[in-house]
Structures are given as C-alpha cells and as structure tokens.
C-alpha cells in the first residue's frame, strides 16, 4: 500500500511538471492553434541560464526570478522577430520553424554548457517531510505549480491585460476593433509561456539532472497532458499532467517496468483519446461545411 | 484527368536519363548519397500522400521506415529471401501495418493524430531494443545484412559496373516506378477525392464520399511507400540499429516534405536533397554548433520559401509567364 | 457642416483581387450616412478600408487627420467604433467582460461608469445578463451587445455593418430606433451599411450607392429614395 501511495504522490509531482509545460503549450495553442514543439528545449535553455546565475553567486530565489524574467523577454522577442513575420505562412511551414527552434536551443545548450549532466540545487533539500511517502522536493514542486497556476488564473480572470489576451486569442479581428494590440498580446502569450516553461525546468532539474536532453521526454508527456485535458483548457492541461504523471508511474511500477513505460503510457493515452476525442475539459468544436 | 505537357515529359525523361548516366561520372560514395536522396524521396512522397494530399498529419513516419527496413533484414537473415524479393514483401507488410494503424487513427484529428503518430515513432525504437525481441532484432547493437551483389559485372567507359552501381540503379528503378504510381494515383479521381477530404471533410462526406475508407487506405499506401524506402535503405546501408530510427527521423521526413513542398509529387525529390545535404552544409559552416546552424537554415528556408521549394519554383514559373491570376481572398 | 470622415480615391485589395476602385465619399459630422449596394459590391470592403483591415491606398481622413497609414488598433482608439458583420462577439467571455474589453483602452476612466449607465438605458436586457457567456445570447441580443460594446468606446463615429442581418423584424425596428437615439442624443455620427435599404434611407441624411467597387450615385437620402432606378433595384416597388 505504501508503495502504491508513494508512487501516486511522486506521479503527482512529475505530473505537475508535465502539467506546467502542457499549460505553456496550451497558452500558445489557444491563440495560434499550433503546438510549440520547442517549448521543452526553451525551458532547458532557461534552466541552464538559472544554473549559470547560481554558479556566479546569485541566491536561489534571485536566480529564479531573474531566469523567469529573462525567459519572458526571450519569449516575447522570439514571437516578435521570428513568428510574427510568418503569420500568413502555411501552417506546416510554421511547424517546421518550431522544429528549427527545437534544434537551435537543443544544440546551443549542448555547445555552451556541454553534454555532461549537472547537479541542480533545490532550496528544500535540507528539509524532510517526516514521511517516506513523498520527498521534500516533490512536495515543493507541487506547491510551486499550484501557486503558479493560481497566479495565472487570477491574472487572466481579473486583470485588464489578461482580458485583452483572452480576447485576442479568441477573436483577433474583433479584438483589434476594440483597440487591443493583438500582435503584442500574442508576444506576451509567448513570453508567459516561456516563463512558465522556465519554472518547470527549474523544478524538474534537481530530479533528472540538468543536461541538454532533459526536456525531450517531458515534452511528449506535456503534449499528452495538454491533449488529455483538452487542448484549449489551461486548468485541463494541469489536471491532464497529473493524470499522465500518475499513470506513467503506475504503469512503470506494476505493468511493464521502465523499459516500455513510455510506450504503454502513450498507448493508454491514445486509447482514452479515441473514446473522448476532445479531452476531459476541452470545448467541443462545431464543424462547419 | 491532368496530363503531362510535352515540356514536362521531356524534363522527366532528361532527369531519368541523367540519373541513369550518373554512375559514369561519380565515385561510389557519391552514388551512396544519390541512393540516399532517392530513398528519402520515396519516404517523403509517402508522407506527402498522407499529409500533403489528405491532410492527416503524421509525426511518426520513421516508424514505417523502420518496419520496412527490419522486415527486409529479417526476411533475408532468417527466412533466406533473396534481397530483391524483400521489396515487395516489405511493401505488403507496411501496407497492412499502415492500414491497421490507420483504423484507430480515423477517430483522431489534427493534433491528436500528431500525438498518436509521434508516440508510434517513439515506441518503435523502444520495441526494437526490447529484450524479448532481441533474438531477431539484435537489440540495441543492431544487425547487419549481406550486401546485394550485382547480377553481372563488366566495365563500361572505364567504370566498373559493381555492386554499388547496381544497388543505385536498382534503387533508381524502384523510385521511378513508385513516383509514376503516385502520380497516377493523385492526378485522377482518387487524388481529387483525397484533396476534397483534406479541405472540406464534411462536404465530401455529404456528397457521398466514404471518407473512412479513403483515409485508412491512403494511410496504408503511405506506409507502403515509406516502408519500401526503409527496405531500400536497409539494402543500401546493410546495417540496422534501433537508434537509426529515432524520432528525429520522423521529424526530418516531415521537414523534407514541407521544405520540398506539400501536395505535389516531384517536390519529394527536393525535400530529400535538403535533408540529405543540409546537415553536411550546417556541419561545414560550424563544427561546434551543427544543430543550431541546421535549425537556423531551416527557419531561413521557411522564411524565404513558405510554400517549399516546389512552391517557389511554381511562383517563378508564373512570374515568367505573366497572366492574370486570382490569388483569392478570405 | 464639416465632414468627420472623408475618403478620397480609395482602392482596396484582397491578395490579388481589387475590391474598391477610387472610392470617394464622406460622412458629415453628426449625421447618419448610408452606403447601399448589392452583395459583393464593396460595402463591407469600404468599412474595412476605413479601419485598416484590408490593404488600401488613397486618402482617408478622420476629423481632418490622415488615418490611411494607421493600424486598426490606432484607428479605433481615435474614436471610430466598427460594429463588424457577424457582430464579432467574444463568445467565451461574459457580457460584462465584453463591455470591459471595449472600455479598456480609454483614458477617461471616470466617464466609463456613466457610459455604462447610458448603455443599459438603451439595452436593459444586457444588464440582466451581465454574468452570462456572450455566446449564449440570442442573435438580437448579440447585436445589441455589439452596439453596446462600441458605445463603451465612446466613439465619435460608428461604422455599422448590416446590423439587421438575420434578426426578426421587431428586433430590427428596436435596434434602428436605438441607433437614431445614439445619433440624436449622443451626437455620434453613423456610417451605416444595410440590406434593408428602405429603413436605412429613412434613418440616413445622406446616401451613396456602390456597384462593383465604385461609387455610382450619391446625394441626400430623400432624393435617392425617390430615384426610379434605386426604387426598382433596392426598394422593390
């Protein structure tokens, strides 16, 4: 029983990471209808930035805040310079740009920081939760993720800027007629999603060690999380992440071992999607001829 | 039914003649690269039939490439098939695998299908490495097969007609055959139906098209093309390992399709040239950052040719023959 | 009377297709002007050209200032509210959020509450539905919301694209009465496109007729109403 509980709890913790990256994807998806395949690699790069800042002597939280700010700015910059000019290009061409970004960030991380894994610090390493069921850092991950989700919810729900971003995502033409600067809203969405990704990277790095491929597996689970939750629902992405994380752990522990757990978890997810194609919280799309 | 113009017939003839004559002027390792281009062109063509013509996005065609390659290798090593019979065998196996995968894929649209195929691309190398199968697949280290011999050897204009030349011509022959088949498939009623399903799925259905049959059939045909390419690749490289079929293979096929140009048959050749030679170009620009340079080159390609190389050529052609053309409005 | 909006030799293009050919027209300050024409004649394109939603050349002046080089966002922030065809409802936002969005760019925050009261005076039904998702409103209510939204921007000029489209006759009548009040009581100039030519000509002071992207007739609304060709083609009697 203890094994089961601890596997579920650690599944929730890794699921919170998938959920955060999935949430970052959903934020870009709702305004562009595209999946940013470079999301994970951008997060890895951000985590390296945080590592560098800590290595030069910044305290954890200062490096954390600076990294989130830098990632936000970089996200805005990428959208404005690279993607905004391609707004009218065919959809698949834009997908290729995402793959290009994937390669750029993946290769740059390796070239700058090398391919050896780094030990990444956690501010709660010294603490104990007083139980063997869940580690201190896992609990920390869950808390940070929930806090971030709450802040994002408050921002989108109660601020004028959040309202403008939602309007721009939903109906860009109508939003620009309301004086909303739609292009900038898209860029802010990219910035926010890069910042959320950076937080996810900093959270996951102490668990998996920091190396250039750190996020490749996470990306796929995050994608699955976003789809399970319903691709256009931010809270859905988070819940989807938890489901995927727990499922992954249980499959690995009880069914097939670690060799095939990725495969089996994905097959299960796809099976779920075949029966519930819009995900758990997604809005049903009405098709028009 | 669309027919080739006289000019296009001449162009295709010249291209084939030049490809046949290529061994006379190129050393063996260049022939290997040329074979690689042809092989990837077949694989990209298969993907283009599915994604470009029918709008079903596959991020996992590397899996069918792997199935074709391993089918060929296993049939040769364990069942004693002669090398040339593995091509139709791999075609049949991949057709069936594609049809089987295409059936559940019918329920998935757009990004969901992308996830399912992406999962397939990730699962195949894992399955190939899996301990229980390693007796046949060789596990992570992989397996090798015998190099197909030339049926006869002679010298022509001082060039030895050896196994490498034969393998190249064998590949070329199958490439021409498959391109011809694909072109015949898409230029008529079937091609129009596929495009109609891509652009107006509901309208196509309302007009009595059985979209499910078309979508799963084209999935099978697409897997067949890509699987044949995989089998040819096994014969050319004579060595297979699970890591050669990493998810990046699927991504590069997708890249080749998009930068070549979607929804046109010959464009697959351009895409194949790009994915075979662009990594070399990136490597020669920067030894330390080849991946990043490759990424930047890709982004630049999309930037300057958003509709791929084929789309850019098409625009050039229209530029040369100015006529009023309605580009439409939204 | 001075013109609040003036178009001089305006062309508009969608991709390679030209939709407007040297359009000249004007909206007098404080007046209602209507633009008549068949489907596809260039009515909507004219409004889109004014708001920079389509590639255009030529001179467009609002209140004497050139706006033909500005972006849509800047143009509407100058005081032009465009109620688009199809109403442009934000279906997943609540009615309240739709209205808040319209007011977000205003500098005169103090007057927003006052405007809200006036808008609810015109459309009491919206006040009852503030918390409701806008997508659940009926067609007529969504049209009212679209007009309410544009009023929350406190515009000096409203561009209305087929406000009667798809609505029941009684609802259309109500909306036209409210438009008249907006024009008379609030002094908002209106540039109206309408399929229902009879109602549009009743409301308007001036009128233009557009055919295949060109203005082919202009004058006082009353004169156009009496024109034989207009009567046969657009009024049907």
mmCIF file of N, CA and C in Angstrom, chain B residues 12 16 22 28 34 42 93 108 115 126 132 134 136 171 183 194 197 205 213-214 227-228 233 238 255 260:
data_model
loop_
_atom_site.group_PDB
_atom_site.id
_atom_site.type_symbol
_atom_site.label_atom_id
_atom_site.label_comp_id
_atom_site.label_asym_id
_atom_site.label_seq_id
_atom_site.Cartn_x
_atom_site.Cartn_y
_atom_site.Cartn_z
ATOM 1 N N UNK B 12 11.064 15.180 -67.481
ATOM 2 C CA UNK B 12 11.119 13.937 -66.713
ATOM 3 C C UNK B 12 12.070 12.954 -67.390
ATOM 4 N N UNK B 16 15.523 11.379 -65.772
ATOM 5 C CA UNK B 16 15.756 9.944 -65.592
ATOM 6 C C UNK B 16 17.042 9.527 -66.319
ATOM 7 N N UNK B 22 24.423 8.817 -64.207
ATOM 8 C CA UNK B 22 25.195 9.360 -63.078
ATOM 9 C C UNK B 22 26.383 8.475 -62.673
ATOM 10 N N UNK B 28 31.927 5.890 -55.933
ATOM 11 C CA UNK B 28 30.951 5.075 -55.213
ATOM 12 C C UNK B 28 30.278 5.804 -54.057
ATOM 13 N N UNK B 34 23.551 9.619 -53.528
ATOM 14 C CA UNK B 34 22.460 9.721 -54.501
ATOM 15 C C UNK B 34 21.366 8.711 -54.160
ATOM 16 N N UNK B 42 11.386 8.726 -51.760
ATOM 17 C CA UNK B 42 10.244 7.796 -51.718
ATOM 18 C C UNK B 42 9.518 7.926 -50.383
ATOM 19 N N UNK B 93 3.909 -5.835 -46.106
ATOM 20 C CA UNK B 93 3.861 -5.752 -44.637
ATOM 21 C C UNK B 93 3.497 -4.345 -44.193
ATOM 22 N N UNK B 108 -9.023 10.081 -34.774
ATOM 23 C CA UNK B 108 -8.202 11.172 -34.262
ATOM 24 C C UNK B 108 -7.971 12.222 -35.347
ATOM 25 N N UNK B 115 -0.054 13.395 -32.061
ATOM 26 C CA UNK B 115 0.427 12.744 -30.838
ATOM 27 C C UNK B 115 0.511 11.232 -31.030
ATOM 28 N N UNK B 126 12.034 1.718 -29.057
ATOM 29 C CA UNK B 126 11.954 1.031 -27.758
ATOM 30 C C UNK B 126 11.630 -0.441 -27.924
ATOM 31 N N UNK B 132 12.932 -9.116 -25.132
ATOM 32 C CA UNK B 132 12.261 -10.317 -25.618
ATOM 33 C C UNK B 132 12.414 -10.497 -27.131
ATOM 34 N N UNK B 134 15.105 -9.411 -28.879
ATOM 35 C CA UNK B 134 16.469 -9.131 -29.343
ATOM 36 C C UNK B 134 17.080 -10.321 -30.084
ATOM 37 N N UNK B 136 15.844 -11.677 -32.609
ATOM 38 C CA UNK B 136 15.711 -11.357 -34.040
ATOM 39 C C UNK B 136 16.288 -9.977 -34.366
ATOM 40 N N UNK B 171 17.762 0.942 -56.924
ATOM 41 C CA UNK B 171 17.012 1.960 -56.176
ATOM 42 C C UNK B 171 16.334 2.945 -57.125
ATOM 43 N N UNK B 183 2.019 9.433 -59.016
ATOM 44 C CA UNK B 183 1.487 10.479 -59.893
ATOM 45 C C UNK B 183 0.161 10.045 -60.500
ATOM 46 N N UNK B 194 -9.056 12.725 -52.323
ATOM 47 C CA UNK B 194 -8.181 12.909 -51.158
ATOM 48 C C UNK B 194 -8.104 14.378 -50.780
ATOM 49 N N UNK B 197 -11.279 15.596 -49.192
ATOM 50 C CA UNK B 197 -11.405 15.190 -47.792
ATOM 51 C C UNK B 197 -10.536 16.078 -46.917
ATOM 52 N N UNK B 205 -18.108 14.211 -47.248
ATOM 53 C CA UNK B 205 -18.961 13.177 -46.694
ATOM 54 C C UNK B 205 -20.406 13.358 -47.170
ATOM 55 N N UNK B 213 -12.959 5.012 -45.635
ATOM 56 C CA UNK B 213 -12.222 4.076 -46.492
ATOM 57 C C UNK B 213 -11.027 4.779 -47.144
ATOM 58 N N UNK B 214 -11.266 5.987 -47.659
ATOM 59 C CA UNK B 214 -10.170 6.696 -48.313
ATOM 60 C C UNK B 214 -9.046 7.002 -47.326
ATOM 61 N N UNK B 227 7.714 2.395 -46.188
ATOM 62 C CA UNK B 227 8.300 1.110 -45.845
ATOM 63 C C UNK B 227 9.238 0.601 -46.927
ATOM 64 N N UNK B 228 8.861 0.758 -48.203
ATOM 65 C CA UNK B 228 9.754 0.377 -49.297
ATOM 66 C C UNK B 228 11.050 1.174 -49.193
ATOM 67 N N UNK B 233 16.702 1.276 -47.900
ATOM 68 C CA UNK B 233 17.755 1.831 -47.045
ATOM 69 C C UNK B 233 18.537 0.714 -46.362
ATOM 70 N N UNK B 238 23.136 -1.738 -45.274
ATOM 71 C CA UNK B 238 23.474 -3.098 -44.837
ATOM 72 C C UNK B 238 23.690 -3.218 -43.329
ATOM 73 N N UNK B 255 10.171 17.499 -42.222
ATOM 74 C CA UNK B 255 10.899 18.681 -42.694
ATOM 75 C C UNK B 255 11.084 18.598 -44.210
ATOM 76 N N UNK B 260 10.306 20.710 -49.233
ATOM 77 C CA UNK B 260 10.173 20.330 -50.636
ATOM 78 C C UNK B 260 8.940 20.979 -51.236
#
